[in-house]
Coordinates of N, CA, C and O in Angstrom, one line a residue:
M1 N 104.4 64.3 91.8 CA 105.7 64.4 92.1 C 106.0 65.9 91.2 O 105.6 66.2 90.1
A2 N 106.3 67.0 91.7 CA 107.1 67.9 91.4 C 108.0 67.9 89.9 O 109.2 66.9 90.4
S3 N 107.8 68.6 88.8 CA 108.7 68.6 87.8 C 110.3 69.1 88.2 O 110.3 69.8 89.3
E4 N 111.0 69.1 87.7 CA 112.6 69.6 87.4 C 112.2 71.1 87.6 O 112.8 72.1 87.9
F5 N 111.2 71.6 86.5 CA 110.7 72.7 86.3 C 110.3 73.6 87.5 O 110.6 74.7 87.8
Q6 N 109.3 73.2 88.2 CA 108.7 73.3 89.4 C 110.3 73.7 90.2 O 109.9 74.5 91.3
R7 N 111.0 72.6 90.8 CA 111.8 72.7 91.4 C 112.7 73.8 91.2 O 112.9 74.7 92.4
N8 N 113.0 74.3 90.0 CA 113.9 75.3 89.5 C 113.1 76.8 89.9 O 114.0 77.5 90.2
K9 N 111.8 76.4 89.6 CA 111.2 77.9 89.7 C 111.1 78.3 91.1 O 111.1 79.4 92.0
L10 N 110.8 77.0 92.1 CA 110.6 77.3 93.6 C 111.6 77.6 94.2 O 111.7 78.1 95.5
Q11 N 112.9 77.2 93.8 CA 114.3 77.2 94.3 C 114.6 78.7 95.1 O 114.8 78.9 96.0
A12 N 114.1 79.4 93.9 CA 114.2 81.0 94.4 C 113.8 81.2 95.2 O 114.3 82.2 96.1
M13 N 112.4 81.2 95.2 CA 111.6 81.4 96.4 C 112.0 80.9 97.3 O 111.8 81.5 98.7
F14 N 112.3 79.8 97.8 CA 112.6 79.1 98.8 C 113.9 79.8 99.6 O 113.8 79.8 100.8
D15 N 115.0 80.0 98.6 CA 116.2 80.9 99.1 C 115.7 82.2 99.6 O 116.3 82.6 100.7
A16 N 114.7 83.0 98.7 CA 114.3 84.0 99.2 C 113.7 84.1 101.2 O 113.8 84.8 101.6
F17 N 112.6 83.2 101.0 CA 112.2 82.5 102.4 C 113.4 82.5 103.5 O 112.8 82.7 104.6
D18 N 114.0 81.6 103.1 CA 115.3 80.9 103.9 C 115.7 82.5 104.4 O 117.0 82.7 104.2
A19 N 115.5 83.1 105.7 CA 115.9 84.5 105.9 C 117.4 83.7 106.7 O 118.3 84.9 106.7
D20 N 117.7 83.1 107.3 CA 119.2 82.8 107.8 C 119.9 82.0 106.6 O 121.1 81.6 107.0
G21 N 119.7 81.5 105.7 CA 120.4 80.7 104.8 C 120.8 79.7 105.2 O 122.1 79.3 104.8
N22 N 120.0 78.8 106.0 CA 120.7 77.8 106.3 C 120.1 76.2 105.7 O 120.2 75.1 106.2
G23 N 119.3 76.6 104.6 CA 118.9 75.5 103.7 C 117.4 74.8 104.4 O 117.1 73.9 103.6
Y24 N 116.8 75.6 105.1 CA 115.6 75.0 105.6 C 115.3 76.1 105.8 O 115.1 77.1 106.2
L25 N 113.4 76.0 105.6 CA 112.4 76.8 106.3 C 111.9 76.5 107.7 O 111.5 75.4 108.1
E26 N 112.0 77.6 108.7 CA 111.6 77.6 109.8 C 110.6 78.2 110.3 O 110.4 79.0 109.3
E27 N 109.7 78.1 111.3 CA 109.1 79.2 111.6 C 109.7 80.7 111.6 O 108.7 81.7 111.3
G28 N 110.6 81.1 112.0 CA 111.3 82.1 112.0 C 111.1 82.7 110.9 O 111.4 83.9 110.7
D29 N 111.4 82.0 109.7 CA 111.5 82.5 108.5 C 110.1 82.9 107.9 O 110.4 83.8 107.1
F30 N 109.0 82.3 108.2 CA 108.0 82.8 108.1 C 107.5 84.3 108.9 O 106.9 85.0 108.2
V31 N 107.9 84.0 110.0 CA 107.9 85.4 110.6 C 108.9 87.0 109.9 O 108.2 87.8 109.8
A32 N 109.9 86.2 109.8 CA 110.7 87.4 109.1 C 109.8 87.7 107.6 O 110.1 89.1 107.3
L33 N 109.3 86.7 107.1 CA 108.5 86.8 105.7 C 107.0 88.0 106.0 O 106.9 88.8 105.5
A34 N 106.6 87.5 107.1 CA 105.7 88.3 107.5 C 105.9 89.7 107.9 O 105.0 90.9 107.5
D35 N 107.1 90.0 108.3 CA 107.8 91.1 108.7 C 107.7 92.1 107.5 O 107.9 93.4 107.7
R36 N 108.5 91.3 106.5 CA 108.7 92.4 105.1 C 107.5 92.8 104.7 O 107.4 93.9 104.2
W37 N 106.4 91.8 104.7 CA 105.3 92.4 104.5 C 104.5 93.6 105.0 O 103.8 94.0 104.6
A38 N 104.5 93.0 105.9 CA 103.9 94.3 107.4 C 104.9 95.9 107.0 O 104.0 96.6 107.3
R39 N 105.8 95.7 106.2 CA 106.9 97.2 106.0 C 105.8 98.0 104.6 O 106.2 98.9 104.3
L40 N 104.9 96.9 103.9 CA 104.3 97.9 102.8 C 103.2 98.9 103.2 O 102.9 98.6 104.5
P41 N 103.0 100.1 102.3 CA 102.3 101.3 103.2 C 100.9 101.0 103.5 O 100.7 101.1 104.3
R42 N 100.3 100.1 102.7 CA 99.0 99.9 103.3 C 98.6 98.6 104.2 O 97.6 98.8 104.8
V43 N 99.7 98.0 104.5 CA 99.5 97.2 105.8 C 99.8 97.7 106.9 O 101.1 97.6 107.4
E44 N 99.0 98.9 107.2 CA 99.7 99.6 108.6 C 99.3 98.5 110.0 O 98.4 97.6 110.1
P45 N 100.1 98.8 111.1 CA 100.3 98.0 112.0 C 98.8 98.3 112.7 O 98.4 98.9 112.6
G46 N 98.5 97.0 113.4 CA 96.8 97.1 113.9 C 95.7 96.9 113.0 O 94.9 96.6 113.5
S47 N 96.0 96.8 111.8 CA 94.9 97.0 110.6 C 94.0 95.6 110.4 O 95.0 94.4 110.8
E48 N 93.2 95.6 109.9 CA 92.6 94.2 109.6 C 93.8 93.4 108.6 O 94.0 92.3 108.5
L49 N 94.0 94.3 107.4 CA 95.2 93.8 106.5 C 96.2 93.2 107.1 O 96.7 92.3 107.0
A50 N 96.9 94.0 108.0 CA 98.0 93.6 109.1 C 97.8 92.0 109.6 O 98.3 91.4 109.3
G51 N 96.5 92.2 110.0 CA 96.2 90.8 110.7 C 96.0 89.8 109.6 O 96.7 88.4 109.9
R52 N 95.7 89.9 108.6 CA 96.0 89.0 107.5 C 96.3 88.3 106.8 O 96.6 87.3 106.5
V53 N 97.3 89.4 106.5 CA 98.8 89.3 106.3 C 99.8 88.2 106.8 O 100.1 87.0 106.3
E54 N 99.5 88.4 108.2 CA 100.0 87.9 109.0 C 99.4 86.4 109.5 O 100.3 85.1 109.2
D55 N 98.3 86.3 109.1 CA 97.5 85.0 109.6 C 97.9 84.2 108.1 O 97.9 83.0 108.2
V56 N 97.7 84.7 107.1 CA 98.0 84.0 105.9 C 99.3 83.0 105.7 O 99.5 82.3 105.5
L57 N 100.6 83.9 106.2 CA 101.9 83.6 105.8 C 102.0 82.9 107.2 O 102.8 81.7 106.8
L58 N 101.9 83.1 108.2 CA 101.9 82.2 109.1 C 101.3 80.9 108.9 O 101.5 79.5 109.4
G59 N 100.4 81.1 108.7 CA 99.2 80.1 108.2 C 99.7 79.2 107.4 O 99.5 77.7 107.5
W60 N 100.2 79.6 106.2 CA 101.4 78.4 105.4 C 102.3 78.0 106.5 O 102.5 76.8 106.0
W61 N 103.1 78.4 107.3 CA 103.7 77.4 108.0 C 103.1 76.3 108.5 O 104.1 75.0 108.6
G62 N 102.1 76.7 109.5 CA 101.3 75.4 110.0 C 100.9 74.6 108.9 O 101.0 73.5 109.3
Q63 N 100.0 75.1 108.0 CA 99.7 73.6 106.7 C 101.3 73.1 105.9 O 100.9 71.9 105.9
L64 N 102.1 73.6 106.1 CA 103.6 73.2 105.5 C 103.8 71.9 106.5 O 104.2 70.7 106.2
T65 N 104.0 72.6 107.7 CA 104.4 71.5 108.5 C 103.4 70.3 108.8 O 103.8 68.9 109.2
A66 N 102.2 70.6 108.9 CA 101.6 69.7 109.0 C 101.4 68.5 108.2 O 101.1 67.1 107.8
A67 N 101.3 69.2 106.5 CA 101.7 68.2 105.2 C 102.7 67.5 105.2 O 102.7 66.2 104.6
T68 N 103.9 68.0 105.7 CA 105.2 67.3 105.8 C 105.3 66.5 106.7 O 106.3 65.7 106.8
G69 N 104.6 66.4 107.9 CA 104.9 65.9 109.3 C 106.0 66.5 109.8 O 107.0 65.5 110.6
T70 N 106.5 67.8 109.8 CA 107.9 68.0 110.6 C 107.7 69.2 111.2 O 108.3 69.9 111.5
A71 N 106.3 68.6 111.9 CA 106.3 70.1 113.2 C 107.1 69.9 114.2 O 107.5 70.9 114.8
R72 N 107.3 68.7 114.6 CA 108.4 68.4 115.7 C 109.7 69.1 115.4 O 110.7 69.3 116.3
E73 N 110.2 68.5 114.2 CA 111.7 69.1 113.7 C 111.8 70.3 113.8 O 112.8 71.0 113.7
G74 N 110.2 71.0 113.4 CA 110.4 72.5 113.0 C 111.3 73.2 111.9 O 111.5 74.2 111.8
R75 N 111.4 72.3 111.0 CA 112.1 72.7 109.7 C 111.9 71.9 108.2 O 111.5 70.9 108.7
I76 N 111.8 72.6 107.2 CA 111.3 72.0 106.2 C 112.0 72.0 105.5 O 112.6 73.3 104.8
D77 N 112.7 71.4 104.3 CA 113.6 71.8 103.2 C 113.0 71.7 101.9 O 111.6 71.4 101.5
L78 N 113.4 71.9 100.8 CA 112.8 72.3 99.8 C 111.9 71.0 99.2 O 110.8 70.9 98.6
D79 N 112.3 70.0 99.3 CA 111.3 68.5 98.9 C 109.9 68.6 99.6 O 109.3 68.2 98.9
G80 N 110.5 69.1 101.0 CA 109.1 69.4 101.6 C 108.1 70.2 100.9 O 106.7 69.7 101.3
I81 N 108.9 71.2 100.9 CA 108.0 72.3 100.0 C 107.2 71.4 99.0 O 105.8 72.0 98.4
L82 N 107.9 71.2 97.8 CA 107.8 70.7 96.5 C 106.3 69.6 96.8 O 105.8 69.4 95.8
S83 N 106.6 68.9 98.0 CA 105.3 67.7 98.1 C 104.1 68.1 98.5 O 103.1 68.0 98.4
V84 N 104.2 70.1 99.2 CA 103.0 70.5 99.3 C 102.9 71.2 97.9 O 101.5 71.1 97.9
V85 N 103.3 71.6 97.3 CA 103.2 71.9 95.8 C 102.1 70.7 95.0 O 101.1 71.3 94.6
D86 N 102.5 69.9 95.3 CA 101.6 68.6 94.6 C 100.2 68.8 94.9 O 99.6 68.4 94.4
R87 N 100.2 69.1 96.5 CA 99.0 69.3 96.9 C 97.9 70.1 96.9 O 96.4 70.4 97.0
L88 N 98.6 71.8 96.2 CA 98.1 72.6 95.7 C 96.6 72.8 95.0 O 95.5 73.3 95.4
P89 N 96.7 71.8 93.9 CA 95.5 71.9 93.4 C 94.1 71.6 94.2 O 93.1 72.0 93.8
A90 N 94.2 70.8 95.3 CA 93.0 70.4 95.8 C 92.7 71.5 97.2 O 92.1 71.1 97.8
M91 N 93.7 72.4 97.1 CA 93.9 73.4 98.4 C 93.5 74.8 97.5 O 93.9 75.7 97.9
S92 N 92.5 74.8 96.6 CA 92.3 76.4 95.7 C 91.4 76.9 96.8 O 92.0 78.8 96.6
E93 N 90.9 77.0 97.7 CA 90.4 77.9 98.8 C 91.6 78.7 99.8 O 91.7 80.1 99.7
Q94 N 92.6 77.8 99.7 CA 93.7 78.5 100.8 C 94.4 79.1 99.5 O 95.0 80.2 99.9
V95 N 94.9 78.6 98.2 CA 95.7 79.4 97.4 C 94.8 80.9 96.8 O 95.4 81.9 96.9
T96 N 93.4 80.8 97.1 CA 92.7 81.9 96.5 C 92.9 83.2 97.5 O 93.0 84.1 97.2
A97 N 92.6 82.5 98.9 CA 92.7 83.2 99.9 C 93.8 84.4 100.0 O 94.2 85.5 100.5
T98 N 95.1 83.4 100.0 CA 96.5 84.0 100.2 C 96.8 84.6 98.9 O 97.3 86.2 99.1
A99 N 96.5 84.9 97.5 CA 96.3 85.7 96.4 C 95.5 87.0 97.0 O 95.9 87.4 96.3
D100 N 94.2 86.9 97.4 CA 93.5 87.9 97.7 C 94.2 89.0 98.6 O 94.3 90.2 98.9
T101 N 94.9 88.4 99.6 CA 95.3 88.9 100.8 C 97.0 89.7 100.4 O 96.9 90.7 100.5
I102 N 97.7 89.0 99.5 CA 98.5 89.4 98.7 C 98.2 90.9 97.7 O 98.9 91.6 97.6
F103 N 97.2 90.5 96.9 CA 96.9 91.5 96.2 C 96.4 93.1 97.2 O 97.1 93.6 96.6
D104 N 95.6 92.8 98.2 CA 95.2 93.9 99.1 C 96.6 94.5 99.4 O 96.5 95.6 99.5
A105 N 97.6 93.8 99.8 CA 98.6 94.3 100.7 C 99.2 95.2 99.8 O 99.8 96.2 99.7
V106 N 99.7 94.7 98.4 CA 100.4 95.2 97.3 C 99.5 96.5 96.7 O 100.3 97.5 96.1
D107 N 98.2 96.3 96.4 CA 97.6 97.4 95.7 C 97.4 98.5 96.6 O 96.6 98.7 97.6
E108 N 98.6 99.2 96.6 CA 98.8 100.7 97.5 C 97.8 101.4 97.5 O 97.6 101.9 98.8
N109 N 97.1 101.7 96.6 CA 96.2 102.8 96.4 C 94.8 102.3 96.8 O 93.9 103.1 96.6
G110 N 94.5 100.8 96.6 CA 93.4 100.6 97.0 C 92.6 100.8 95.5 O 91.1 100.9 96.0
D111 N 93.1 100.7 94.3 CA 92.2 101.1 93.3 C 91.9 100.0 92.7 O 90.9 99.6 91.9
G112 N 91.9 98.5 93.4 CA 91.6 97.2 92.7 C 92.5 97.1 91.7 O 92.0 96.0 91.0
R113 N 93.2 97.2 91.6 CA 94.4 96.9 90.2 C 95.9 96.8 91.0 O 95.9 97.7 91.8
I114 N 96.7 96.2 90.5 CA 97.9 96.2 90.4 C 99.0 97.0 89.2 O 98.7 96.1 88.1
S115 N 99.7 97.9 89.7 CA 100.2 98.3 88.8 C 101.4 98.0 88.2 O 102.2 97.0 88.9
R116 N 102.4 98.3 87.4 CA 103.6 97.8 87.0 C 104.3 98.4 88.7 O 105.0 97.3 89.0
T117 N 104.0 99.4 88.9 CA 104.8 99.6 90.2 C 104.9 99.1 91.3 O 105.6 98.4 92.1
E118 N 103.5 98.7 91.5 CA 102.9 97.4 92.5 C 103.7 96.2 92.6 O 103.9 95.6 93.2
H119 N 103.5 95.9 91.3 CA 104.2 94.6 90.9 C 105.4 94.5 91.2 O 106.2 93.3 92.0
Q120 N 106.3 95.5 90.7 CA 107.4 95.3 91.4 C 107.9 95.3 92.8 O 108.7 94.8 93.5
R121 N 107.4 96.0 93.7 CA 107.3 95.8 94.9 C 106.8 94.6 95.4 O 107.2 94.3 96.6
L122 N 105.8 93.6 95.1 CA 105.4 92.5 94.8 C 106.8 91.7 95.0 O 107.2 90.9 96.1
V123 N 107.7 91.8 93.9 CA 108.4 90.8 93.5 C 109.5 91.3 94.8 O 110.2 90.1 95.3
D124 N 109.7 92.4 95.0 CA 110.9 93.0 95.8 C 110.5 92.4 97.2 O 111.7 92.1 98.1
T125 N 109.1 92.3 97.5 CA 109.2 92.2 98.8 C 109.2 90.9 99.2 O 109.5 90.4 100.1
W126 N 108.7 89.7 98.3 CA 108.6 88.3 98.3 C 110.6 87.8 98.5 O 110.8 86.9 98.9
H127 N 111.0 88.7 97.6 CA 112.2 88.6 97.3 C 113.5 89.0 98.8 O 114.5 88.4 99.3
G128 N 112.9 89.8 99.5 CA 113.8 90.8 100.2 C 114.5 91.6 99.9 O 115.7 92.1 100.6
Q129 N 114.6 91.6 98.3 CA 115.6 92.9 98.1 C 114.9 93.1 96.6 O 114.4 92.2 95.8
G130 N 116.0 94.1 95.9 CA 114.9 94.7 94.8 C 115.6 93.4 93.7 O 116.7 92.9 94.1
V131 N 114.7 93.3 92.9 CA 114.8 92.6 91.8 C 114.7 92.8 90.4 O 113.6 93.7 90.0
S132 N 115.6 92.8 89.6 CA 115.3 93.2 88.0 C 114.1 92.5 87.6 O 114.7 91.3 87.1
T133 N 112.9 93.2 86.9 CA 112.0 92.5 86.2 C 111.9 92.4 85.0 O 110.8 91.6 84.3
A134 N 112.8 93.5 84.4 CA 112.9 93.7 83.0 C 111.3 93.6 82.4 O 110.6 94.5 83.0
D135 N 111.0 92.7 81.5 CA 109.7 92.8 80.7 C 108.8 91.8 81.2 O 107.5 91.2 80.7
V136 N 108.8 91.6 82.2 CA 107.8 90.2 83.4 C 106.4 90.8 83.4 O 105.4 90.4 82.9
F137 N 106.2 92.5 83.9 CA 104.7 92.7 83.9 C 104.0 92.6 82.5 O 103.0 92.6 82.5
D138 N 104.8 93.5 81.5 CA 104.3 93.2 80.1 C 103.6 91.9 79.6 O 102.7 91.5 79.1
R139 N 104.4 90.3 80.2 CA 104.1 89.2 80.0 C 103.0 89.0 80.9 O 102.2 87.7 80.3
L140 N 102.7 89.3 82.0 CA 102.0 88.9 82.6 C 100.2 89.7 82.4 O 99.4 89.2 82.8
D141 N 100.6 91.1 82.0 CA 99.1 91.8 81.5 C 99.1 91.5 80.4 O 99.2 92.2 79.2
R142 N 98.2 89.9 80.4 CA 97.8 89.8 79.0 C 97.1 90.9 78.1 O 97.0 90.6 76.8
D143 N 96.5 91.1 78.8 CA 95.1 92.2 78.4 C 95.8 93.7 77.8 O 95.4 94.4 77.4
G144 N 97.2 94.2 78.2 CA 98.1 95.0 77.7 C 97.2 96.5 78.5 O 97.4 97.4 78.0
D145 N 96.2 96.2 79.6 CA 95.6 97.6 80.2 C 96.4 98.2 81.2 O 96.3 99.1 81.7
G146 N 97.8 97.8 81.2 CA 99.0 98.3 82.0 C 98.5 98.0 83.5 O 99.2 98.3 84.8
Y147 N 97.4 97.1 84.1 CA 97.1 96.7 85.2 C 96.9 95.2 85.6 O 96.8 94.3 84.4
L148 N 97.0 94.7 86.8 CA 96.6 93.3 87.0 C 95.4 93.4 87.8 O 95.6 93.8 89.0
G149 N 94.0 92.7 86.9 CA 92.9 92.9 88.4 C 93.0 91.8 89.2 O 93.8 90.7 89.0
R150 N 92.3 91.7 90.2 CA 91.6 90.9 91.2 C 91.9 89.3 91.0 O 92.4 88.5 90.7
A151 N 91.1 89.2 89.6 CA 90.7 88.0 89.1 C 92.1 87.5 88.3 O 92.6 86.3 88.6
E152 N 92.4 88.2 87.4 CA 93.8 88.1 86.8 C 94.9 87.8 87.7 O 95.3 86.7 87.5
F153 N 95.4 88.3 88.9 CA 95.9 88.1 89.9 C 95.8 86.5 90.3 O 96.9 86.0 90.7
A154 N 94.6 86.3 90.3 CA 94.2 85.1 90.9 C 94.8 83.9 90.6 O 95.3 82.9 90.6
V155 N 94.7 84.2 88.8 CA 94.8 83.0 87.8 C 96.4 83.2 88.0 O 96.9 81.8 87.8
L156 N 97.1 84.2 87.9 CA 98.5 84.0 87.7 C 99.2 83.5 89.0 O 100.0 82.6 88.9
W157 N 98.7 83.6 90.2 CA 99.1 83.6 91.7 C 99.5 81.9 91.5 O 99.9 81.2 91.8
T158 N 97.9 81.4 91.1 CA 98.0 79.8 91.2 C 98.9 79.2 90.1 O 99.3 78.5 90.4
Q159 N 99.0 80.1 89.3 CA 99.9 79.3 87.8 C 101.5 79.1 88.5 O 102.4 78.3 88.3
F160 N 101.7 80.6 89.4 CA 103.0 80.3 89.7 C 103.0 79.0 91.1 O 104.4 78.4 90.7
W161 N 101.8 79.0 91.8 CA 102.9 77.8 92.8 C 102.1 76.6 92.1 O 103.2 75.4 92.7
V162 N 101.8 76.5 91.1 CA 101.1 75.0 90.3 C 101.5 74.5 89.4 O 101.7 73.6 88.9
S163 N 101.8 75.3 88.2 CA 102.2 75.5 87.0 C 103.5 74.2 86.6 O 104.1 74.9 87.3
D164 N 103.7 73.3 85.8 CA 104.3 72.7 85.4 C 104.5 73.1 83.6 O 105.5 72.2 83.3
D165 N 104.1 74.3 83.3 CA 104.4 74.7 81.8 C 105.1 75.8 81.4 O 104.3 77.0 82.3
P166 N 106.1 76.1 81.6 CA 106.9 77.1 81.6 C 106.1 78.1 80.5 O 106.8 79.8 80.5
R167 N 105.4 78.1 80.0 CA 104.6 78.6 78.8 C 103.6 79.8 79.3 O 103.4 80.9 79.1
E168 N 103.3 79.2 80.8 CA 102.2 80.4 81.5 C 103.1 81.2 82.2 O 103.7 81.1 82.8
P169 N 102.3 82.7 82.1 CA 102.6 83.6 82.4 C 102.7 83.5 83.7 O 104.0 84.4 84.7
G170 N 101.9 83.1 84.1 CA 102.0 83.2 86.0 C 103.4 82.7 86.7 O 103.6 82.9 87.8
N171 N 104.2 81.6 85.7 CA 105.4 81.3 86.3 C 106.3 82.5 86.4 O 107.4 82.4 87.4
L172 N 105.9 83.7 85.8 CA 106.8 84.8 86.1 C 106.1 85.6 87.2 O 107.0 86.8 87.3
L173 N 105.1 85.6 87.8 CA 104.8 86.6 88.9 C 105.7 87.2 89.7 O 105.6 87.9 90.6
C174 N 106.5 86.2 90.4 CA 107.6 86.7 91.4 C 108.6 86.7 91.0 O 109.6 87.0 91.7
G175 N 108.7 87.8 89.6 CA 110.4 87.6 89.3 C 110.3 86.8 88.0 O 109.7 85.4 87.5
P176 N 111.7 86.9 87.2 CA 112.1 86.2 85.8 C 112.4 84.8 87.0 O 112.9 84.8 87.7
L177 N 112.2 83.8 86.0 CA 112.9 82.4 86.2 C 114.5 82.4 86.3 O 114.8 83.1 85.6
P178 N 114.9 81.6 87.2 CA 116.4 81.2 87.2 C 116.7 80.9 85.9 O 115.7 80.3 85.2
G179 N 117.9 81.9 85.3 CA 118.5 80.9 84.0 C 117.6 82.1 82.8 O 118.5 81.5 81.6
T180 N 116.9 83.0 83.4 CA 116.3 83.8 82.1 C 116.6 85.2 82.2 O 116.6 85.5 83.6
A181 N 116.3 86.1 81.6 CA 116.6 87.7 81.7 C 115.1 88.1 82.3 O 115.4 89.3 82.4
G182 N 114.0 87.4 82.2 CA 112.8 88.1 82.2 C 111.8 88.3 80.9 O 111.3 88.8 80.9

């Protein structure tokens, strides 16, 4: 069962995904999310990466409806999302595939690293608006090299979606946690 910390952490993402603000996630919200990601410079229309981005994001809609049994209703509330979060540790292949696709989409220059600027783009794209990240990147970049490598990013990504430990840096991957300055 998701903790209060996880609930608070994921509420901001839920709100960002809820494109029409009706308090539920619906397939159209995932289409809108995929459309936001399709505007990234490296996600060129018709490219292999554009197909992967769409497949991953819309694939999560299918995963969520199947896991929560809400396919017929066509909408999921925050509690439904949190019930799936409990299952993510057993879905490591899907979580890693999502991390790889997001990494490739955000790695604008294709150098195999995410810079501070590219990370900011990730946060802004997820939220659908500019978000002040303050010192978040410095807290994510544990080795201090100024970049997030693919393996480093995958660990942070998994922490964001699964972690119940507020001290794990991955909780900040998608921006400052609610109620914090970053």
